[in-house]
mmCIF file of C-alpha atoms in Angstrom:
data_model
loop_
_atom_site.group_PDB
_atom_site.id
_atom_site.type_symbol
_atom_site.label_atom_id
_atom_site.label_comp_id
_atom_site.label_asym_id
_atom_site.label_seq_id
_atom_site.Cartn_x
_atom_site.Cartn_y
_atom_site.Cartn_z
ATOM 1 C CA MET E 24 -14.058 -38.563 12.512
ATOM 2 C CA THR E 25 -12.389 -36.279 9.882
ATOM 3 C CA ALA E 26 -10.885 -33.095 11.705
ATOM 4 C CA ARG E 27 -12.441 -29.847 10.258
ATOM 5 C CA ARG E 28 -13.770 -27.217 12.761
ATOM 6 C CA LEU E 29 -13.416 -25.805 16.074
ATOM 7 C CA THR E 30 -15.132 -27.539 19.125
ATOM 8 C CA PRO E 31 -18.625 -26.989 20.026
ATOM 9 C CA ILE E 32 -17.409 -24.957 22.998
ATOM 10 C CA ALA E 33 -15.235 -22.446 20.754
ATOM 11 C CA THR E 34 -18.285 -22.316 18.380
ATOM 12 C CA ALA E 35 -20.703 -21.295 20.980
ATOM 13 C CA LEU E 36 -18.376 -18.578 22.362
ATOM 14 C CA LEU E 37 -18.328 -17.106 18.790
ATOM 15 C CA ILE E 38 -21.970 -16.498 18.061
ATOM 16 C CA ALA E 39 -22.207 -13.020 19.078
ATOM 17 C CA SER E 40 -19.380 -12.011 16.611
ATOM 18 C CA LEU E 41 -22.205 -12.530 13.694
ATOM 19 C CA ALA E 42 -23.374 -9.168 14.410
ATOM 20 C CA GLY E 43 -20.331 -7.681 12.959
ATOM 21 C CA CYS E 44 -20.873 -8.613 9.680
ATOM 22 C CA ASN E 45 -23.608 -6.451 8.287
ATOM 23 C CA PRO E 46 -22.377 -4.786 5.169
ATOM 24 C CA SER E 47 -24.763 -1.828 5.750
ATOM 25 C CA ALA E 48 -23.645 -0.981 9.154
ATOM 26 C CA ALA E 49 -20.260 -0.489 10.851
ATOM 27 C CA LYS E 50 -17.882 -3.490 11.067
ATOM 28 C CA SER E 51 -16.543 -5.406 13.840
ATOM 29 C CA ASP E 52 -13.119 -6.910 13.740
ATOM 30 C CA SER E 53 -14.636 -10.354 12.870
ATOM 31 C CA ASP E 54 -16.952 -11.359 10.100
ATOM 32 C CA SER E 55 -16.822 -15.123 11.242
ATOM 33 C CA LYS E 56 -19.707 -17.543 11.580
ATOM 34 C CA PRO E 57 -19.987 -19.597 14.679
ATOM 35 C CA SER E 58 -17.466 -21.905 13.779
ATOM 36 C CA ALA E 59 -15.002 -19.519 12.769
ATOM 37 C CA PRO E 60 -11.602 -18.905 14.675
ATOM 38 C CA ALA E 61 -11.703 -16.287 17.391
ATOM 39 C CA ALA E 62 -11.880 -12.569 16.543
ATOM 40 C CA SER E 63 -8.729 -11.055 15.726
ATOM 41 C CA GLN E 64 -6.576 -8.582 18.077
ATOM 42 C CA PRO E 65 -7.937 -4.718 17.657
ATOM 43 C CA GLY E 66 -6.151 -3.323 14.571
ATOM 44 C CA LYS E 67 -5.655 -6.656 12.774
ATOM 45 C CA GLU E 68 -8.262 -8.208 10.370
ATOM 46 C CA SER E 69 -9.787 -11.586 11.062
ATOM 47 C CA ALA E 70 -9.618 -14.447 8.511
ATOM 48 C CA ALA E 71 -12.619 -15.642 6.690
ATOM 49 C CA PRO E 72 -14.368 -18.676 8.516
ATOM 50 C CA GLY E 73 -12.206 -21.835 8.435
ATOM 51 C CA ALA E 74 -9.527 -20.388 6.754
ATOM 52 C CA PRO E 75 -6.299 -23.077 7.052
ATOM 53 C CA ALA E 76 -3.151 -22.222 8.049
ATOM 54 C CA GLY E 77 -0.655 -20.969 5.196
ATOM 55 C CA GLY E 78 -3.576 -19.845 2.914
ATOM 56 C CA SER E 79 -3.656 -16.374 1.176
ATOM 57 C CA ASP E 80 -4.827 -13.397 3.195
ATOM 58 C CA LEU E 81 -6.893 -11.102 0.697
ATOM 59 C CA SER E 82 -9.235 -8.596 1.157
ATOM 60 C CA LEU E 83 -12.649 -9.593 -0.240
ATOM 61 C CA ALA E 84 -12.237 -7.327 -3.107
ATOM 62 C CA ALA E 85 -8.875 -8.510 -3.847
ATOM 63 C CA ALA E 86 -9.884 -12.254 -3.557
ATOM 64 C CA ILE E 87 -12.953 -11.635 -6.134
ATOM 65 C CA ALA E 88 -10.517 -10.136 -8.701
ATOM 66 C CA LYS E 89 -8.496 -13.285 -8.382
ATOM 67 C CA ILE E 90 -11.223 -15.598 -9.377
ATOM 68 C CA PRO E 91 -11.056 -16.486 -13.109
ATOM 69 C CA ALA E 92 -13.608 -14.925 -15.630
ATOM 70 C CA GLY E 93 -15.729 -17.456 -17.384
ATOM 71 C CA THR E 94 -19.302 -18.156 -18.884
ATOM 72 C CA GLU E 95 -21.905 -20.575 -17.232
ATOM 73 C CA ASP E 96 -22.968 -23.621 -19.136
ATOM 74 C CA ARG E 97 -24.986 -26.127 -17.268
ATOM 75 C CA THR E 98 -25.186 -28.520 -20.321
ATOM 76 C CA GLY E 99 -25.304 -32.061 -19.147
ATOM 77 C CA TYR E 100 -25.636 -31.239 -15.459
ATOM 78 C CA GLU E 101 -27.211 -33.793 -13.144
ATOM 79 C CA ARG E 102 -27.246 -33.571 -9.490
ATOM 80 C CA ASP E 103 -26.224 -37.505 -9.251
ATOM 81 C CA SER E 104 -22.905 -36.234 -10.965
ATOM 82 C CA PHE E 105 -21.698 -35.283 -7.477
ATOM 83 C CA ARG E 106 -21.736 -38.358 -5.120
ATOM 84 C CA LEU E 107 -22.998 -37.234 -1.773
ATOM 85 C CA TRP E 108 -22.458 -37.705 1.900
ATOM 86 C CA VAL E 109 -19.744 -40.465 1.800
ATOM 87 C CA ASP E 110 -17.918 -41.714 4.951
ATOM 88 C CA ALA E 111 -14.529 -41.111 3.651
ATOM 89 C CA ASP E 112 -12.510 -41.897 7.142
ATOM 90 C CA LYS E 113 -14.923 -45.085 7.627
ATOM 91 C CA ASP E 114 -15.807 -43.949 11.062
ATOM 92 C CA GLY E 115 -19.554 -44.408 10.782
ATOM 93 C CA CYS E 116 -20.327 -40.950 10.140
ATOM 94 C CA ASP E 117 -21.005 -39.688 6.722
ATOM 95 C CA THR E 118 -20.295 -35.948 5.457
ATOM 96 C CA ARG E 119 -23.597 -34.760 6.522
ATOM 97 C CA LYS E 120 -23.166 -36.142 9.977
ATOM 98 C CA GLU E 121 -19.464 -34.766 10.277
ATOM 99 C CA VAL E 122 -20.695 -31.194 9.540
ATOM 100 C CA LEU E 123 -23.708 -31.518 12.025
ATOM 101 C CA ILE E 124 -21.365 -32.522 14.854
ATOM 102 C CA ALA E 125 -18.477 -30.123 14.134
ATOM 103 C CA GLU E 126 -20.956 -27.179 13.909
ATOM 104 C CA ALA E 127 -22.943 -27.984 17.156
ATOM 105 C CA VAL E 128 -23.102 -25.224 19.618
ATOM 106 C CA LYS E 129 -24.269 -28.058 22.184
ATOM 107 C CA ALA E 130 -23.177 -31.386 21.016
ATOM 108 C CA PRO E 131 -25.768 -34.048 20.016
ATOM 109 C CA GLU E 132 -25.430 -37.664 21.325
ATOM 110 C CA GLN E 133 -24.241 -40.213 18.889
ATOM 111 C CA GLY E 134 -25.896 -43.691 18.524
ATOM 112 C CA ALA E 135 -25.376 -46.649 16.624
ATOM 113 C CA ARG E 136 -24.560 -45.811 13.045
ATOM 114 C CA CYS E 137 -23.934 -42.346 13.962
ATOM 115 C CA ALA E 138 -27.551 -41.478 14.639
ATOM 116 C CA LEU E 139 -27.779 -38.232 16.345
ATOM 117 C CA SER E 140 -30.164 -36.950 18.912
ATOM 118 C CA GLY E 141 -30.399 -33.837 21.075
ATOM 119 C CA GLY E 142 -27.910 -30.898 20.411
ATOM 120 C CA GLU E 143 -28.093 -27.243 19.313
ATOM 121 C CA TRP E 144 -27.056 -25.287 15.991
ATOM 122 C CA LEU E 145 -26.897 -21.995 15.014
ATOM 123 C CA SER E 146 -28.030 -21.286 11.085
ATOM 124 C CA TYR E 147 -25.707 -18.359 10.621
ATOM 125 C CA TYR E 148 -27.768 -17.564 7.271
ATOM 126 C CA ASP E 149 -30.966 -16.520 9.240
ATOM 127 C CA GLU E 150 -29.453 -16.545 12.717
ATOM 128 C CA VAL E 151 -31.850 -18.932 13.825
ATOM 129 C CA THR E 152 -31.251 -21.492 16.594
ATOM 130 C CA VAL E 153 -32.036 -25.271 15.648
ATOM 131 C CA ASN E 154 -32.470 -28.044 18.430
ATOM 132 C CA ALA E 155 -33.200 -30.993 15.818
ATOM 133 C CA ALA E 156 -30.481 -32.234 13.199
ATOM 134 C CA THR E 157 -33.482 -33.265 10.846
ATOM 135 C CA LYS E 158 -34.434 -29.527 10.495
ATOM 136 C CA LEU E 159 -31.194 -28.723 9.108
ATOM 137 C CA ASP E 160 -29.835 -29.061 5.565
ATOM 138 C CA ILE E 161 -26.121 -29.228 4.704
ATOM 139 C CA ASP E 162 -25.570 -26.368 2.086
ATOM 140 C CA HIS E 163 -22.688 -26.548 -0.512
ATOM 141 C CA VAL E 164 -21.761 -22.550 -0.224
ATOM 142 C CA VAL E 165 -21.116 -22.958 -4.002
ATOM 143 C CA PRO E 166 -24.328 -25.147 -5.056
ATOM 144 C CA LEU E 167 -23.170 -28.197 -7.293
ATOM 145 C CA ALA E 168 -25.095 -26.928 -10.331
ATOM 146 C CA GLU E 169 -22.936 -23.400 -9.917
ATOM 147 C CA ALA E 170 -19.770 -25.551 -9.629
ATOM 148 C CA TRP E 171 -20.800 -27.356 -12.648
ATOM 149 C CA ASP E 172 -21.471 -24.192 -14.552
ATOM 150 C CA SER E 173 -18.073 -22.819 -13.666
ATOM 151 C CA GLY E 174 -15.492 -25.597 -14.103
ATOM 152 C CA ALA E 175 -16.678 -29.064 -12.380
ATOM 153 C CA SER E 176 -18.214 -30.295 -15.789
ATOM 154 C CA LYS E 177 -14.606 -30.860 -16.808
ATOM 155 C CA TRP E 178 -13.664 -32.738 -13.725
ATOM 156 C CA ASP E 179 -13.919 -36.654 -13.385
ATOM 157 C CA ALA E 180 -16.219 -38.376 -10.922
ATOM 158 C CA GLU E 181 -13.684 -38.654 -8.171
ATOM 159 C CA ARG E 182 -13.143 -35.008 -8.156
ATOM 160 C CA ARG E 183 -16.568 -34.175 -7.979
ATOM 161 C CA GLU E 184 -16.947 -36.443 -5.262
ATOM 162 C CA GLN E 185 -14.161 -34.661 -3.594
ATOM 163 C CA TYR E 186 -15.844 -31.366 -3.946
ATOM 164 C CA ALA E 187 -19.446 -32.645 -2.808
ATOM 165 C CA ASN E 188 -17.795 -33.814 0.505
ATOM 166 C CA ASP E 189 -15.262 -31.180 1.378
ATOM 167 C CA LEU E 190 -14.481 -31.449 5.048
ATOM 168 C CA ASP E 191 -11.129 -29.975 4.788
ATOM 169 C CA ALA E 192 -12.194 -26.224 4.341
ATOM 170 C CA ASP E 193 -14.738 -24.832 6.784
ATOM 171 C CA ARG E 194 -16.427 -22.373 4.035
ATOM 172 C CA SER E 195 -17.281 -25.289 1.429
ATOM 173 C CA LEU E 196 -20.184 -26.974 3.584
ATOM 174 C CA VAL E 197 -22.516 -25.550 6.402
ATOM 175 C CA ALA E 198 -25.446 -26.546 8.347
ATOM 176 C CA VAL E 199 -28.310 -24.205 8.000
ATOM 177 C CA THR E 200 -32.113 -24.376 7.949
ATOM 178 C CA ALA E 201 -33.944 -26.206 5.430
ATOM 179 C CA LYS E 202 -35.957 -23.117 4.741
ATOM 180 C CA THR E 203 -32.897 -20.871 3.952
ATOM 181 C CA ASN E 204 -31.039 -23.461 1.944
ATOM 182 C CA ARG E 205 -34.187 -24.325 -0.339
ATOM 183 C CA SER E 206 -34.605 -20.490 -0.717
ATOM 184 C CA LYS E 207 -31.042 -20.249 -1.995
ATOM 185 C CA ALA E 208 -31.430 -23.144 -4.259
ATOM 186 C CA ASP E 209 -28.757 -23.160 -7.086
ATOM 187 C CA ARG E 210 -28.629 -19.217 -7.247
ATOM 188 C CA ASP E 211 -25.340 -17.245 -7.060
ATOM 189 C CA PRO E 212 -25.047 -14.171 -5.234
ATOM 190 C CA ALA E 213 -26.352 -11.899 -7.955
ATOM 191 C CA GLU E 214 -29.816 -13.652 -7.218
ATOM 192 C CA TRP E 215 -29.585 -14.461 -3.390
ATOM 193 C CA LEU E 216 -27.791 -13.595 -0.378
ATOM 194 C CA PRO E 217 -28.370 -14.895 3.290
ATOM 195 C CA PRO E 218 -31.531 -13.095 4.703
ATOM 196 C CA ALA E 219 -29.560 -12.024 7.888
ATOM 197 C CA ALA E 220 -27.399 -8.803 7.048
ATOM 198 C CA SER E 221 -25.029 -9.959 9.502
ATOM 199 C CA ALA E 222 -24.115 -12.904 7.556
ATOM 200 C CA GLN E 223 -23.688 -11.217 4.352
ATOM 201 C CA CYS E 224 -20.056 -10.331 4.541
ATOM 202 C CA THR E 225 -19.133 -13.986 5.847
ATOM 203 C CA TYR E 226 -21.273 -15.541 2.972
ATOM 204 C CA GLY E 227 -19.245 -13.352 0.362
ATOM 205 C CA ALA E 228 -15.910 -14.616 1.967
ATOM 206 C CA ASP E 229 -17.159 -18.316 2.047
ATOM 207 C CA TRP E 230 -18.379 -18.132 -1.567
ATOM 208 C CA VAL E 231 -15.021 -16.461 -2.883
ATOM 209 C CA GLY E 232 -12.718 -18.723 -0.967
ATOM 210 C CA THR E 233 -14.483 -21.751 -2.104
ATOM 211 C CA LYS E 234 -14.460 -20.258 -5.659
ATOM 212 C CA LEU E 235 -10.456 -19.961 -5.396
ATOM 213 C CA ARG E 236 -10.030 -23.244 -3.458
ATOM 214 C CA TRP E 237 -11.557 -25.136 -6.457
ATOM 215 C CA LYS E 238 -10.261 -22.886 -9.203
ATOM 216 C CA LEU E 239 -13.714 -22.141 -10.327
ATOM 217 C CA THR E 240 -14.978 -19.361 -12.594
ATOM 218 C CA ALA E 241 -17.283 -16.463 -12.192
ATOM 219 C CA ASP E 242 -19.352 -14.741 -14.796
ATOM 220 C CA ASP E 243 -19.769 -11.157 -15.301
ATOM 221 C CA LYS E 244 -23.367 -10.845 -13.453
ATOM 222 C CA GLU E 245 -22.015 -12.821 -10.488
ATOM 223 C CA ARG E 246 -18.737 -10.985 -10.270
ATOM 224 C CA ALA E 247 -20.723 -7.435 -10.264
ATOM 225 C CA ALA E 248 -22.713 -8.700 -7.240
ATOM 226 C CA LEU E 249 -19.770 -9.884 -5.336
ATOM 227 C CA GLU E 250 -17.881 -6.567 -6.021
ATOM 228 C CA LYS E 251 -20.671 -4.434 -4.777
ATOM 229 C CA LEU E 252 -20.935 -6.681 -1.900
ATOM 230 C CA ALA E 253 -17.316 -6.250 -0.894
ATOM 231 C CA LYS E 254 -17.730 -2.482 -0.876
ATOM 232 C CA GLY E 255 -19.645 -2.838 2.368
ATOM 233 C CA CYS E 256 -17.208 -5.587 3.943
ATOM 234 C CA ALA E 257 -13.817 -3.707 3.719
ATOM 235 C CA ASP E 258 -12.776 -5.585 6.931
ATOM 236 C CA THR E 259 -13.443 -8.901 5.704
ATOM 237 C CA VAL E 260 -10.652 -11.052 4.846
ATOM 238 C CA VAL E 261 -10.391 -14.196 2.838
ATOM 239 C CA LYS E 262 -7.794 -16.908 3.536
ATOM 240 C CA TYR E 263 -7.834 -20.048 1.244
ATOM 241 C CA GLU E 264 -5.936 -22.846 0.267
ATOM 242 C CA THR E 265 -6.256 -24.739 -3.040
ATOM 243 C CA ALA E 266 -7.762 -28.077 -2.985
ATOM 244 C CA PRO E 267 -5.289 -31.081 -3.661
#
């Protein structure tokens, strides 16, 4: 299995930290979603979820400023341009299953061909507990269409496959309720934010970290929405590593 996130036990211990990421309320020391690193020491800022060692620690506002400017162009976009749910390490579990296993609060049982049964998850977008993998979607934090608009149209097929199955950065893919994933669809933060206020600073960090990781651009409307969000997320830190 691809090494990617913390163990389910560590995940469960951090569920309570979600309450600290409400951009309209007082901030806690951590804006982490369930699978994020543990909360920081008092007086220190926490890294955005899944931040790999050696990345760049930036405030959310500073990270937003680093995203290259660009205009969106969806010409030629097809979802099939991104090959989904590959089994890169040939262990029998495709990308979808890897995310589900890694993000489980209570580990599911694995059967033949990585069939999953049982288990429990917390959808951080809406703070809903889910006890069946079939009720979850794997969301690309920066949707495939948005990635296409902001740079991926120039990539080759291999690069787009890597993006669509990015297990090396916790912020790229997340297991959430099908309802919230389909509500979001291809919309950027100017048009959609997670319904749980406690998730919004984390989501902003996830979005910005993914854009920086993959050197994607942001248009004016998107940037303005992110900057507005960042005003209420002063304690949120983005830590990212550029995709190879």
